[in-house]
Each structure stands twice: as C-alpha cells, then as structure tokens.
Amino acid sequence: DIQMTQSPSTLSASVGDRVTITCRASQSISSWLAWYQQKPGKAPKLLIYKASSLESGVPSRFSGSGSGTEFTLTISSLQPDDFATYYCQQYNSLWTFGQGTKVEIK
Amino acid sequence: QITLKESGPTLVKPTQTLTLTCTFSGFSLSTSGVNVGWIRQPPGKALEWLALIYWDDDKRYSPSLKSRLTITKDTSKNQVVLTMINVDPVDTATYYCAHRPTSGHTFDYWGQGTLVTVSS
C-alpha cells in the first residue's frame, strides 16, 4: 500500500500570506497526485489533479508542483474563503489520502 | 450537470450489514472510462477510499476492507450500491460516493455524504 504523509498537520496564517503544504508518498507515484479542499460539513472539492493541473473553476492562486514522491500545494495569497482542511491523494495505485492539513486563522 | 447523492440507514447495529446507495445524474456508467467510487470519513478524521466500480463492471477494493465490501452497479437506474458486512462502531463515518471521469483522472464530483452511526 502507498502511504501519504502531509506536513504540517496544522498551519496558522493570515489573509494575504503565501502558504505551502507538503505531501510525501511512500513510493514513487509519478504525477498521479491530487489536492482537495474540505470545509466543515461539506464534501471535498478537487483543486489540483495530475500534480499541477488546475481543476476548472479553481482560482489561479492555487498551484501544485512535484513528481515522484514529493509534492507541494501553494496558495499564493491566502483569502478568507481558503481557511479549510486540505488533503492530498495519490491515484497511481488504488487511492490513498493524506491525513490532512488544517489551515486556520492566525 | 453531474450530481450524486448517497442514501441509506443513519443507524446500524454492530455485526449487521450496511447497504448504501449512490444515485447519480448527468453521466452514464455505461460510458467508456467512467467510474464511481466510495470514500468515507470518520468524525474528525481523514478521508479513506473504500471501493470503485468501472464502466465495464471491473471493481477495486481497499485491501484492508476487501473481505467486507461489495460494490455493484445498476446502469439502468443510475445507481451504485456499496455493501459492508459485519459493521463495527469504528465504521461510524460520513460515506461519500464520487465520480471519476477517466482512468487518468481522479474524483471530481462528490455527493453530499451520508452519516452512518454504528451503535447498539
């Protein structure tokens, strides 16, 4: 099984900050990596797929990078609507999610 | 417009069988490449993928839950059914179904989720 490890688990930031979340895979997953945003009581929302492709309708302040085993999600300028929990997911071999990163208000 | 909605019991007793139905619209599971998956999330915890069914009726299961899960589809009704046998309180979670457009993509549309509590 492929394990996904996110860091940090919690991130405190202010509106306008540049935010970076890291996701590491236990083995190479090429670029088969997605990022989701989830708000309390809501279903996850797909932000990024294939490591760096922006899903339609997602603001351009979100970007993804990486390949192999190390990936990052960057929010270039944090907006009030971005305070949420973010999950990475590999889909190279079945599907595995990271444990989540909560982005909270500083 | 793609939509999915989960339905099923809100409360199940330990050792019983849980049956959840995903009813969808806006796509067909007979279209080449289309998949539907199930994912769950215990309260306050991370997402966990459970099962997936392909347009051609191929199936994949989480290795840790494979012996307890069955996924089926009814293309004529636009439904996917997940069955979990021998439930336990640790299976208490919100269960989501989700659409996957092709094998080179991942889950893009999700249902709202349904909370299932396992308790005597």
CSV table of C-alpha atoms in Angstrom, one decimal:
chain,number,residue,atom,x,y,z
A,1,ASP,CA,0.0,0.0,0.0
A,2,ILE,CA,1.1,3.5,-0.7
A,3,GLN,CA,1.2,5.8,2.3
A,4,MET,CA,0.7,9.6,2.0
A,5,THR,CA,2.2,11.9,4.7
A,6,GLN,CA,1.3,15.6,4.8
A,7,SER,CA,3.0,18.4,6.7
A,8,PRO,CA,2.3,20.4,8.6
A,9,SER,CA,-0.9,19.0,10.3
A,10,THR,CA,-2.0,22.5,11.2
A,11,LEU,CA,-0.9,25.8,9.7
A,12,SER,CA,-1.8,29.2,11.2
A,13,ALA,CA,-1.7,32.0,8.6
A,14,SER,CA,-3.1,35.4,7.8
A,15,VAL,CA,-5.0,36.8,4.9
A,16,GLY,CA,-2.5,37.6,2.1
A,17,ASP,CA,0.1,35.1,3.3
A,18,ARG,CA,1.8,32.7,0.9
A,19,VAL,CA,1.0,29.1,2.2
A,20,THR,CA,2.8,25.9,1.2
A,21,ILE,CA,1.6,22.4,2.2
A,22,THR,CA,3.8,19.3,1.5
A,23,CYS,CA,2.8,15.8,0.7
A,24,ARG,CA,5.2,12.8,0.6
A,25,ALA,CA,4.4,9.4,-0.9
A,26,SER,CA,6.0,6.2,0.5
A,27,GLN,CA,7.0,5.2,-3.1
A,28,SER,CA,7.0,6.9,-6.5
A,29,ILE,CA,3.6,7.9,-7.8
A,30,SER,CA,4.8,9.7,-10.9
A,31,SER,CA,2.5,12.7,-11.1
A,32,TRP,CA,-0.7,10.9,-10.1
A,33,LEU,CA,-1.4,13.3,-7.2
A,34,ALA,CA,-4.5,15.4,-6.4
A,35,TRP,CA,-5.3,18.1,-3.9
A,36,TYR,CA,-8.7,18.6,-2.3
A,37,GLN,CA,-10.1,21.4,-0.1
A,38,GLN,CA,-12.7,20.5,2.5
A,39,LYS,CA,-14.8,22.7,4.7
A,40,PRO,CA,-16.7,21.5,7.8
A,41,GLY,CA,-19.8,19.5,7.0
A,42,LYS,CA,-19.0,19.6,3.2
A,43,ALA,CA,-17.7,17.2,0.7
A,44,PRO,CA,-14.1,17.6,-0.5
A,45,LYS,CA,-13.6,19.9,-3.5
A,46,LEU,CA,-11.0,19.0,-6.2
A,47,LEU,CA,-8.4,21.7,-6.6
A,48,ILE,CA,-5.5,20.2,-8.5
A,49,TYR,CA,-5.0,16.9,-10.4
A,50,LYS,CA,-2.0,15.3,-12.0
A,51,ALA,CA,0.2,17.2,-9.5
A,52,SER,CA,-0.1,20.5,-11.2
A,53,SER,CA,-3.2,20.8,-13.3
A,54,LEU,CA,-5.8,23.3,-12.0
A,55,GLU,CA,-9.4,22.0,-12.0
A,56,SER,CA,-11.8,24.1,-13.9
A,57,GLY,CA,-13.2,27.0,-11.9
A,58,VAL,CA,-10.5,26.9,-9.2
A,59,PRO,CA,-8.8,30.3,-8.6
A,60,SER,CA,-5.3,30.7,-10.0
A,61,ARG,CA,-3.9,31.5,-6.6
A,62,PHE,CA,-3.8,27.7,-6.1
A,63,SER,CA,-0.9,25.8,-7.7
A,64,GLY,CA,0.6,22.4,-7.3
A,65,SER,CA,4.1,21.0,-8.1
A,66,GLY,CA,6.2,17.9,-7.7
A,67,SER,CA,6.6,14.4,-9.0
A,68,GLY,CA,7.8,11.1,-7.8
A,69,THR,CA,7.5,11.2,-4.0
A,70,GLU,CA,7.4,14.8,-3.0
A,71,PHE,CA,4.6,17.3,-3.8
A,72,THR,CA,3.5,20.8,-2.7
A,73,LEU,CA,0.3,22.8,-2.8
A,74,THR,CA,0.8,26.5,-2.7
A,75,ILE,CA,-1.7,29.3,-2.1
A,76,SER,CA,-0.1,32.4,-3.4
A,77,SER,CA,-2.2,34.9,-1.4
A,78,LEU,CA,-4.5,33.4,1.3
A,79,GLN,CA,-8.1,34.6,1.1
A,80,PRO,CA,-10.8,34.4,3.8
A,81,ASP,CA,-12.5,31.6,1.8
A,82,ASP,CA,-9.3,29.4,1.9
A,83,PHE,CA,-9.4,28.6,5.6
A,84,ALA,CA,-10.2,24.9,5.4
A,85,THR,CA,-8.6,21.5,5.6
A,86,TYR,CA,-6.5,20.3,2.6
A,87,TYR,CA,-5.9,16.7,1.6
A,88,CYS,CA,-3.5,15.2,-0.9
A,89,GLN,CA,-4.5,11.9,-2.7
A,90,GLN,CA,-2.5,9.5,-4.8
A,91,TYR,CA,-4.1,7.6,-7.6
A,92,ASN,CA,-1.1,5.8,-9.0
A,93,SER,CA,-2.1,2.5,-7.3
A,94,LEU,CA,-5.6,2.4,-6.0
A,95,TRP,CA,-6.4,5.6,-4.0
A,96,THR,CA,-4.9,6.9,-0.7
A,97,PHE,CA,-5.4,10.2,1.1
A,98,GLY,CA,-3.0,12.1,3.3
A,99,GLN,CA,-4.1,12.8,6.9
A,100,GLY,CA,-5.0,16.4,6.1
A,101,THR,CA,-3.6,19.9,6.8
A,102,LYS,CA,-5.9,22.4,8.6
A,103,VAL,CA,-5.3,26.0,7.6
A,104,GLU,CA,-6.5,28.2,10.4
A,105,ILE,CA,-6.6,31.9,11.0
A,106,LYS,CA,-3.5,33.3,12.8
B,1,GLN,CA,-24.6,18.8,-14.7
B,2,ILE,CA,-23.2,15.9,-12.7
B,3,THR,CA,-24.8,15.2,-9.3
B,4,LEU,CA,-24.5,12.3,-6.9
B,5,LYS,CA,-26.5,11.6,-3.7
B,6,GLU,CA,-25.9,8.9,-1.1
B,7,SER,CA,-28.8,7.2,0.7
B,8,GLY,CA,-29.1,4.6,3.4
B,9,PRO,CA,-29.6,4.0,7.1
B,10,THR,CA,-28.3,6.5,9.6
B,11,LEU,CA,-28.0,3.9,12.4
B,12,VAL,CA,-26.8,0.4,12.1
B,13,LYS,CA,-26.2,-2.2,14.9
B,14,PRO,CA,-22.8,-3.9,15.3
B,15,THR,CA,-22.4,-7.1,13.2
B,16,GLN,CA,-25.2,-6.0,10.9
B,17,THR,CA,-24.8,-5.4,7.1
B,18,LEU,CA,-24.8,-1.8,5.8
B,19,THR,CA,-26.1,-1.1,2.4
B,20,LEU,CA,-25.6,2.4,0.8
B,21,THR,CA,-26.9,3.6,-2.5
B,22,CYS,CA,-25.4,6.3,-4.7
B,23,THR,CA,-27.9,7.7,-7.1
B,24,PHE,CA,-26.4,9.9,-9.8
B,25,SER,CA,-27.3,12.0,-12.8
B,26,GLY,CA,-25.5,13.9,-15.6
B,27,PHE,CA,-23.4,10.9,-16.7
B,28,SER,CA,-23.8,7.2,-17.5
B,29,LEU,CA,-21.8,4.4,-16.0
B,30,SER,CA,-22.0,2.6,-19.4
B,31,THR,CA,-19.8,5.3,-20.9
B,32,SER,CA,-16.3,4.0,-21.5
B,33,GLY,CA,-13.8,5.1,-18.9
B,34,VAL,CA,-16.3,6.4,-16.3
B,35,ASN,CA,-16.0,5.1,-12.7
B,36,VAL,CA,-17.8,5.7,-9.4
B,37,GLY,CA,-16.1,5.3,-6.1
B,38,TRP,CA,-16.9,5.3,-2.4
B,39,ILE,CA,-14.9,7.2,0.2
B,40,ARG,CA,-15.6,7.5,4.0
B,41,GLN,CA,-14.6,9.9,6.7
B,42,PRO,CA,-14.9,9.1,10.4
B,43,PRO,CA,-15.8,12.2,12.5
B,44,GLY,CA,-12.9,14.5,12.8
B,45,LYS,CA,-10.6,12.2,10.9
B,46,ALA,CA,-9.1,11.8,7.4
B,47,LEU,CA,-10.7,10.5,4.2
B,48,GLU,CA,-10.4,6.8,3.4
B,49,TRP,CA,-11.1,5.3,0.0
B,50,LEU,CA,-13.2,2.1,0.1
B,51,ALA,CA,-14.2,0.8,-3.4
B,52,LEU,CA,-14.5,1.7,-7.0
B,53,ILE,CA,-16.5,0.3,-9.9
B,54,TYR,CA,-15.6,0.8,-13.6
B,55,TRP,CA,-17.9,1.3,-16.5
B,56,ASP,CA,-17.1,-2.3,-17.7
B,57,ASP,CA,-18.0,-3.7,-14.2
B,58,ASP,CA,-14.4,-4.2,-13.1
B,59,LYS,CA,-14.0,-3.5,-9.4
B,60,ARG,CA,-11.3,-2.4,-6.9
B,61,TYR,CA,-11.4,-2.6,-3.1
B,62,SER,CA,-9.4,-1.2,-0.3
B,63,PRO,CA,-7.1,-4.1,0.7
B,64,SER,CA,-7.8,-3.5,4.4
B,65,LEU,CA,-11.6,-3.8,3.9
B,66,LYS,CA,-11.8,-6.1,0.8
B,67,SER,CA,-13.3,-9.1,2.7
B,68,ARG,CA,-16.2,-6.9,4.0
B,69,LEU,CA,-17.1,-4.9,0.9
B,70,THR,CA,-19.1,-5.4,-2.3
B,71,ILE,CA,-19.8,-2.8,-4.9
B,72,THR,CA,-22.3,-3.2,-7.7
B,73,LYS,CA,-24.0,-1.0,-10.3
B,74,ASP,CA,-27.4,-0.7,-11.9
B,75,THR,CA,-26.8,1.2,-15.0
B,76,SER,CA,-30.5,1.4,-15.9
B,77,LYS,CA,-31.2,3.1,-12.6
B,78,ASN,CA,-28.1,5.2,-12.5
B,79,GLN,CA,-27.1,3.7,-9.1
B,80,VAL,CA,-24.1,2.2,-7.4
B,81,VAL,CA,-24.6,0.2,-4.3
B,82,LEU,CA,-21.9,-0.4,-1.6
B,83,THR,CA,-22.5,-3.3,0.9
B,84,MET,CA,-20.4,-3.6,4.1
B,85,ILE,CA,-20.9,-6.7,6.2
B,86,ASN,CA,-20.2,-7.2,9.9
B,87,VAL,CA,-20.1,-3.5,10.8
B,88,ASP,CA,-18.4,-2.2,13.9
B,89,PRO,CA,-18.5,1.1,15.8
B,90,VAL,CA,-15.2,2.1,14.1
B,91,ASP,CA,-17.2,2.1,10.8
B,92,THR,CA,-19.1,5.2,12.0
B,93,ALA,CA,-18.4,7.8,9.4
B,94,THR,CA,-19.7,10.0,6.7
B,95,TYR,CA,-19.8,8.0,3.5
B,96,TYR,CA,-19.4,9.7,0.1
B,97,CYS,CA,-19.7,8.5,-3.4
B,98,ALA,CA,-17.8,10.3,-6.2
B,99,HIS,CA,-17.5,10.4,-10.0
B,100,ARG,CA,-14.2,9.7,-11.7
B,101,PRO,CA,-14.3,10.7,-15.4
B,102,THR,CA,-11.4,8.6,-16.8
B,103,SER,CA,-8.7,6.3,-15.7
B,104,GLY,CA,-6.2,9.2,-16.0
B,105,HIS,CA,-8.1,11.4,-13.6
B,106,THR,CA,-9.4,11.3,-10.1
B,107,PHE,CA,-12.7,12.0,-8.2
B,108,ASP,CA,-14.0,15.3,-9.5
B,109,TYR,CA,-17.7,15.3,-8.4
B,110,TRP,CA,-18.8,14.2,-5.0
B,111,GLY,CA,-22.1,13.6,-3.3
B,112,GLN,CA,-23.0,15.5,-0.1
B,113,GLY,CA,-22.3,12.4,2.1
B,114,THR,CA,-24.4,10.5,4.5
B,115,LEU,CA,-23.5,9.9,8.1
B,116,VAL,CA,-23.8,6.4,9.3
B,117,THR,CA,-23.5,5.6,13.0
B,118,VAL,CA,-22.8,2.1,14.2
B,119,SER,CA,-24.1,1.6,17.7
B,120,SER,CA,-26.2,-0.9,19.7
